[in-house]
Amino acid sequence: MVVWTDFERATITDIFSKLDYEAVGGATLARCLVVYPWTQRYFGNFGNLYNAAAISGNPMVAKHGTTILHGLDRAVKNMDDIKATYAELSVLHSEKLHVDPDNFKLLSDCLTIVVAAQLGKDFTGEVQAAFQKFLAVVVSALGRQYH
């Protein structure tokens, strides 16, 4: 079980309350698909993913990025039991979609970059530490079916 400090809980809640889910979600998934092109294999039905401009302008990428961020809301609301919160989603991604669990870490790194850019100077080292701890717990929960 993960132990969260009051600062970490407040920080995570605050970050998510400030996010423009559509902008951040789309930018995060687009960044992941551009920086780590092998991740595109899971999105073959998304149409044109041939270059950065096509990926960034792809409405299906934007929509799924938003879906991912809304999925993180579940963890924000259930910080004391993130593993159970994502049990079904973990099985879906591992057994049906066969997503490499390392991709969740890559996506979380991209999300950290996008959030840091959005929050600017408010994204201090302490804020980043809390955010990355949260994302590490989520990544672990999503990848747990693989171990």
Backbone as JSON, one array per atom type, in Angstrom:
{
  "sequence": "MVVWTDFERATITDIFSKLDYEAVGGATLARCLVVYPWTQRYFGNFGNLYNAAAISGNPMVAKHGTTILHGLDRAVKNMDDIKATYAELSVLHSEKLHVDPDNFKLLSDCLTIVVAAQLGKDFTGEVQAAFQKFLAVVVSALGRQYH",
  "N": [[0.84, -1.19, 0.0], [0.49, 2.19, -0.79], [1.71, 5.06, 0.82], [0.48, 8.22, 1.23], [1.33, 11.59, 1.58], [-0.18, 14.5, 3.1], [0.49, 16.74, 1.61], [1.17, 15.56, -0.88], [-1.31, 14.42, -1.66], [-2.91, 16.74, -1.83], [-1.5, 18.13, -3.79], [-1.67, 16.47, -6.08], [-4.44, 16.45, -6.52], [-4.81, 19.2, -6.95], [-3.25, 19.64, -9.28], [-4.68, 18.13, -11.22], [-7.08, 19.48, -11.14], [-6.49, 21.79, -12.46], [-5.94, 21.15, -15.07], [-6.46, 21.29, -18.58], [-8.17, 19.02, -19.99], [-8.65, 18.13, -22.63], [-6.71, 19.47, -24.19], [-4.26, 18.81, -22.87], [-4.39, 16.01, -22.73], [-4.52, 15.21, -25.48], [-2.1, 16.36, -26.41], [-0.27, 14.95, -24.88], [-0.56, 12.19, -25.62], [-0.01, 12.47, -28.35], [2.66, 13.4, -28.25], [3.89, 11.14, -27.16], [3.47, 9.25, -29.23], [4.97, 10.41, -31.27], [7.59, 10.75, -30.22], [8.2, 8.17, -29.4], [7.94, 6.16, -31.68], [7.33, 3.42, -32.07], [5.21, 2.92, -30.44], [3.0, 3.49, -31.89], [1.93, 1.26, -33.03], [-0.22, 0.24, -31.66], [-2.31, 1.75, -32.4], [-3.35, 1.46, -34.94], [-5.8, 1.75, -36.2], [-6.27, 4.42, -36.21], [-5.81, 5.97, -38.4], [-4.01, 8.37, -40.3], [-0.84, 8.53, -39.17], [1.62, 9.39, -39.92], [3.54, 11.4, -39.6], [4.78, 14.01, -37.38], [3.08, 16.27, -37.55], [0.74, 15.18, -38.64], [0.03, 13.38, -36.62], [-0.32, 15.1, -34.41], [-2.49, 16.56, -35.31], [-4.48, 14.71, -35.49], [-7.73, 13.73, -34.89], [-8.57, 11.43, -33.56], [-6.4, 10.69, -32.01], [-6.33, 12.88, -30.29], [-8.83, 12.54, -29.01], [-8.51, 10.03, -27.74], [-6.38, 10.62, -26.07], [-7.61, 12.42, -24.32], [-9.42, 10.66, -23.16], [-7.63, 9.02, -21.78], [-6.63, 10.81, -19.84], [-9.0, 11.33, -18.41], [-9.32, 8.81, -17.43], [-7.28, 8.77, -15.57], [-8.39, 10.31, -13.63], [-9.85, 8.53, -12.12], [-7.9, 7.33, -10.56], [-7.05, 9.53, -9.08], [-9.28, 9.97, -7.53], [-9.32, 7.67, -6.07], [-7.0, 7.22, -4.5], [-6.05, 5.66, -2.44], [-6.37, 3.05, -3.19], [-5.35, 2.32, -5.79], [-4.49, 0.14, -7.32], [-6.63, -1.74, -7.27], [-8.53, -0.13, -8.43], [-7.7, -0.02, -11.06], [-7.77, -2.64, -11.93], [-9.44, -4.04, -13.86], [-8.89, -2.54, -16.18], [-6.19, -2.99, -16.42], [-6.11, -5.74, -17.04], [-7.47, -5.66, -19.49], [-5.65, -4.14, -21.09], [-3.37, -5.75, -20.97], [-4.1, -8.47, -21.63], [-6.01, -8.44, -23.72], [-5.4, -6.28, -25.47], [-2.68, -6.43, -25.57], [-0.63, -4.63, -24.77], [2.58, -3.38, -24.35], [3.92, -3.15, -21.18], [5.88, -1.27, -20.6], [5.24, 0.9, -22.1], [3.38, 2.39, -20.68], [4.93, 3.72, -18.84], [6.44, 5.33, -20.56], [4.4, 6.93, -21.58], [3.62, 8.2, -19.22], [5.9, 9.7, -18.71], [5.8, 11.48, -20.86], [3.43, 12.8, -20.21], [4.22, 14.09, -17.86], [6.02, 15.97, -18.9], [4.33, 17.54, -20.53], [2.51, 18.51, -18.62], [4.28, 19.91, -16.97], [5.06, 21.93, -18.75], [2.61, 23.24, -19.01], [2.07, 24.1, -16.38], [4.29, 25.59, -15.73], [6.32, 27.73, -13.79], [5.11, 26.95, -11.46], [5.39, 24.27, -11.33], [7.2, 22.93, -9.41], [10.15, 21.31, -7.97], [9.24, 19.8, -5.79], [6.54, 19.52, -6.38], [6.72, 18.13, -8.79], [7.9, 15.76, -7.84], [5.8, 14.67, -6.28], [3.86, 14.35, -8.29], [5.12, 12.56, -10.04], [5.43, 10.38, -8.37], [2.76, 9.65, -8.02], [2.11, 8.99, -10.71], [3.87, 6.84, -11.06], [2.76, 4.93, -9.36], [0.32, 4.51, -10.63], [1.24, 3.52, -13.13], [2.48, 1.18, -12.26], [0.22, -0.2, -11.3], [-1.25, -0.54, -13.66], [0.47, -2.12, -15.12], [0.64, -4.46, -13.7], [-0.47, -6.98, -14.33], [1.3, -8.17, -15.96], [3.4, -9.23, -14.66]],
  "CA": [[0.0, 0.0, 0.0], [1.23, 3.45, -0.9], [1.39, 6.07, 1.83], [0.46, 9.55, 0.64], [1.33, 12.71, 2.53], [-1.22, 15.49, 2.82], [1.0, 17.57, 0.51], [1.04, 14.81, -2.13], [-2.74, 14.33, -2.01], [-3.37, 18.07, -2.23], [-0.81, 18.48, -5.03], [-2.24, 15.69, -7.18], [-5.78, 16.99, -6.74], [-4.65, 20.54, -7.5], [-2.78, 19.54, -10.66], [-5.76, 17.67, -12.09], [-8.13, 20.5, -11.2], [-6.03, 22.86, -13.35], [-5.66, 20.66, -16.42], [-7.38, 21.29, -19.72], [-8.03, 17.61, -20.35], [-8.58, 17.95, -24.08], [-5.4, 19.94, -24.68], [-3.17, 18.04, -22.27], [-4.5, 14.61, -23.15], [-4.1, 15.08, -26.88], [-0.67, 16.68, -26.53], [0.5, 13.89, -24.24], [-0.54, 11.01, -26.47], [0.69, 12.83, -29.59], [4.09, 13.42, -27.94], [4.33, 9.75, -27.0], [3.49, 8.61, -30.55], [6.04, 11.01, -32.07], [8.89, 10.48, -29.6], [8.37, 6.72, -29.33], [7.08, 5.75, -32.8], [6.88, 2.03, -31.99], [3.93, 2.86, -29.73], [1.93, 3.68, -32.87], [1.38, -0.03, -33.46], [-1.48, -0.01, -30.95], [-3.3, 2.71, -32.88], [-3.44, 1.26, -36.38], [-7.1, 2.18, -36.73], [-6.38, 5.88, -36.04], [-5.56, 6.66, -39.67], [-2.72, 8.97, -40.63], [0.13, 8.78, -38.11], [2.87, 9.33, -40.68], [4.52, 12.39, -39.16], [4.37, 14.74, -36.17], [1.93, 17.13, -37.84], [-0.44, 14.32, -38.8], [-0.31, 12.84, -35.3], [-0.83, 16.2, -33.58], [-3.78, 17.0, -35.83], [-5.39, 13.58, -35.63], [-8.78, 13.83, -33.87], [-8.66, 10.2, -32.77], [-5.33, 10.8, -31.01], [-6.81, 13.85, -29.3], [-9.92, 11.95, -28.24], [-8.01, 8.97, -26.85], [-5.59, 11.3, -25.04], [-8.57, 12.92, -23.35], [-9.92, 9.48, -22.45], [-6.57, 8.6, -20.85], [-6.62, 11.73, -18.7], [-10.19, 11.07, -17.6], [-9.03, 7.56, -16.73], [-6.44, 9.1, -14.41], [-9.31, 10.82, -12.6], [-10.22, 7.4, -11.25], [-6.82, 7.16, -9.59], [-7.07, 10.7, -8.2], [-10.41, 9.79, -6.61], [-9.13, 6.42, -5.33], [-5.56, 7.16, -4.28], [-5.71, 4.63, -1.45], [-6.49, 1.72, -3.77], [-5.18, 2.49, -7.23], [-4.39, -1.18, -7.96], [-7.97, -2.28, -7.46], [-9.22, 0.78, -9.33], [-7.3, -0.31, -12.44], [-7.67, -4.09, -12.17], [-10.04, -4.4, -15.16], [-8.16, -1.85, -17.24], [-4.92, -3.69, -16.54], [-6.38, -6.98, -17.77], [-7.78, -5.28, -20.88], [-4.44, -3.72, -21.81], [-2.39, -6.83, -21.06], [-4.57, -9.7, -22.24], [-6.74, -8.23, -24.98], [-4.7, -5.34, -26.37], [-1.26, -6.82, -25.56], [0.19, -3.43, -24.68], [3.83, -3.52, -23.61], [3.78, -2.33, -19.98], [6.84, -0.16, -20.61], [4.61, 2.05, -22.76], [2.72, 3.21, -19.67], [5.98, 4.6, -18.29], [6.74, 6.31, -21.6], [3.28, 7.87, -21.61], [3.66, 9.03, -18.0], [6.98, 10.68, -18.9], [5.28, 12.51, -21.76], [2.46, 13.58, -19.45], [4.97, 14.96, -16.96], [6.56, 17.07, -19.71], [3.22, 18.4, -20.94], [2.01, 19.18, -17.42], [5.31, 20.89, -16.58], [4.95, 23.07, -19.66], [1.38, 23.97, -18.72], [2.11, 24.73, -15.07], [5.41, 26.54, -15.68], [7.09, 27.87, -12.55], [4.4, 26.27, -10.38], [5.79, 22.86, -11.34], [8.47, 22.9, -8.66], [10.68, 19.98, -7.72], [8.36, 19.08, -4.86], [5.32, 19.19, -7.12], [7.09, 17.07, -9.72], [8.1, 14.52, -7.08], [4.48, 14.14, -5.94], [3.2, 13.95, -9.53], [5.76, 11.36, -10.57], [5.09, 9.27, -7.47], [1.41, 9.27, -8.4], [2.16, 8.31, -12.0], [4.56, 5.56, -10.88], [1.78, 4.01, -8.76], [-0.62, 4.18, -11.71], [1.95, 2.66, -14.09], [2.63, -0.12, -11.61], [-1.1, -0.85, -11.26], [-1.63, -0.93, -15.02], [1.38, -3.15, -15.62], [0.78, -5.56, -12.75], [-0.87, -8.25, -14.92], [2.37, -8.69, -16.78], [4.48, -9.75, -13.82]],
  "C": [[0.88, 1.24, 0.0], [0.76, 4.39, 0.2], [1.54, 7.44, 1.17], [0.5, 10.59, 1.75], [0.17, 13.64, 2.17], [-0.8, 16.38, 1.65], [0.82, 16.85, -0.82], [-0.42, 14.72, -2.58], [-3.24, 15.68, -2.55], [-2.76, 18.46, -3.58], [-1.42, 17.76, -6.22], [-3.63, 16.23, -7.52], [-5.71, 18.36, -7.41], [-4.21, 20.49, -8.97], [-3.94, 19.16, -11.58], [-6.9, 18.67, -12.18], [-7.77, 21.63, -12.17], [-5.88, 22.43, -14.81], [-6.81, 20.89, -17.39], [-7.25, 19.9, -20.33], [-7.89, 17.39, -21.85], [-7.2, 18.34, -24.61], [-4.27, 19.07, -24.16], [-3.21, 16.58, -22.7], [-4.02, 14.39, -24.57], [-2.62, 15.33, -27.07], [0.2, 15.57, -25.96], [0.59, 12.66, -25.13], [0.19, 11.3, -27.77], [2.21, 12.82, -29.36], [4.63, 11.99, -27.83], [4.45, 9.06, -28.36], [4.6, 9.15, -31.45], [7.41, 10.61, -31.52], [9.21, 8.99, -29.59], [7.5, 6.08, -30.42], [6.62, 4.3, -32.75], [5.56, 1.9, -31.22], [2.74, 3.03, -30.68], [1.26, 2.37, -33.25], [0.05, -0.36, -32.8], [-2.63, 0.85, -31.48], [-3.45, 2.65, -34.39], [-4.74, 1.73, -36.99], [-7.31, 3.69, -36.6], [-6.08, 6.65, -37.32], [-4.14, 7.19, -39.78], [-1.9, 9.31, -39.38], [1.53, 8.85, -38.71], [3.93, 10.31, -40.25], [3.94, 13.16, -37.97], [3.14, 15.6, -36.41], [0.65, 16.32, -37.96], [-0.9, 13.78, -37.45], [-0.94, 13.93, -34.44], [-2.2, 16.68, -34.02], [-4.83, 15.91, -35.93], [-6.45, 13.61, -34.52], [-8.93, 12.58, -33.02], [-7.58, 10.16, -31.69], [-5.78, 11.73, -29.9], [-7.88, 13.24, -28.41], [-9.41, 10.89, -27.27], [-7.13, 9.57, -25.74], [-6.48, 11.86, -23.94], [-9.14, 11.78, -22.51], [-8.9, 9.0, -21.41], [-6.56, 9.5, -19.62], [-7.84, 11.53, -17.81], [-10.04, 9.75, -16.85], [-8.16, 7.79, -15.5], [-7.27, 9.71, -13.28], [-9.69, 9.72, -11.62], [-9.16, 7.19, -10.19], [-6.79, 8.31, -8.59], [-8.15, 10.5, -7.13], [-10.26, 8.55, -5.72], [-7.65, 6.2, -5.0], [-5.15, 6.07, -3.28], [-5.83, 3.21, -1.98], [-6.43, 1.78, -5.29], [-5.12, 1.13, -7.93], [-5.76, -1.77, -8.24], [-8.76, -1.44, -8.46], [-8.93, 0.43, -10.79], [-7.22, -1.79, -12.77], [-8.22, -4.48, -13.54], [-9.28, -3.79, -16.32], [-6.8, -2.52, -17.49], [-5.07, -4.98, -17.34], [-6.66, -6.68, -19.24], [-6.51, -4.98, -21.66], [-3.42, -4.86, -21.95], [-2.88, -8.01, -21.88], [-5.27, -9.52, -23.58], [-5.94, -7.39, -25.96], [-3.21, -5.64, -26.48], [-0.31, -5.62, -25.58], [1.42, -3.72, -23.83], [3.74, -2.62, -22.38], [4.76, -1.17, -19.9], [6.24, 1.09, -21.25], [3.87, 2.95, -21.77], [3.7, 4.18, -19.04], [6.34, 5.69, -19.3], [5.64, 7.37, -21.66], [3.29, 8.77, -20.37], [4.78, 10.06, -18.08], [6.52, 11.82, -19.8], [4.26, 13.4, -21.04], [3.16, 14.54, -18.5], [5.51, 16.17, -17.71], [5.46, 18.06, -20.09], [2.66, 19.18, -19.75], [3.01, 20.24, -16.94], [5.24, 22.13, -17.46], [3.71, 23.91, -19.35], [1.48, 24.73, -17.4], [3.27, 25.71, -14.9], [6.11, 26.53, -14.34], [6.41, 27.22, -11.36], [4.75, 24.78, -10.29], [7.18, 22.74, -10.71], [8.96, 21.46, -8.52], [9.79, 19.15, -6.81], [7.07, 18.65, -5.54], [5.61, 18.05, -8.09], [7.26, 15.75, -8.99], [6.76, 13.88, -6.73], [3.78, 13.6, -7.18], [3.8, 12.65, -10.06], [5.54, 10.15, -9.66], [3.71, 8.74, -7.82], [1.41, 8.47, -9.71], [2.84, 6.95, -11.89], [3.61, 4.51, -10.28], [0.77, 3.57, -9.82], [0.02, 3.22, -12.7], [2.12, 1.25, -13.51], [1.31, -0.89, -11.59], [-1.52, -1.34, -12.64], [-0.78, -2.08, -15.55], [1.43, -4.39, -14.78], [0.38, -6.91, -13.32], [0.26, -8.93, -15.67], [3.42, -9.43, -15.95], [4.19, -11.14, -13.33]]
}
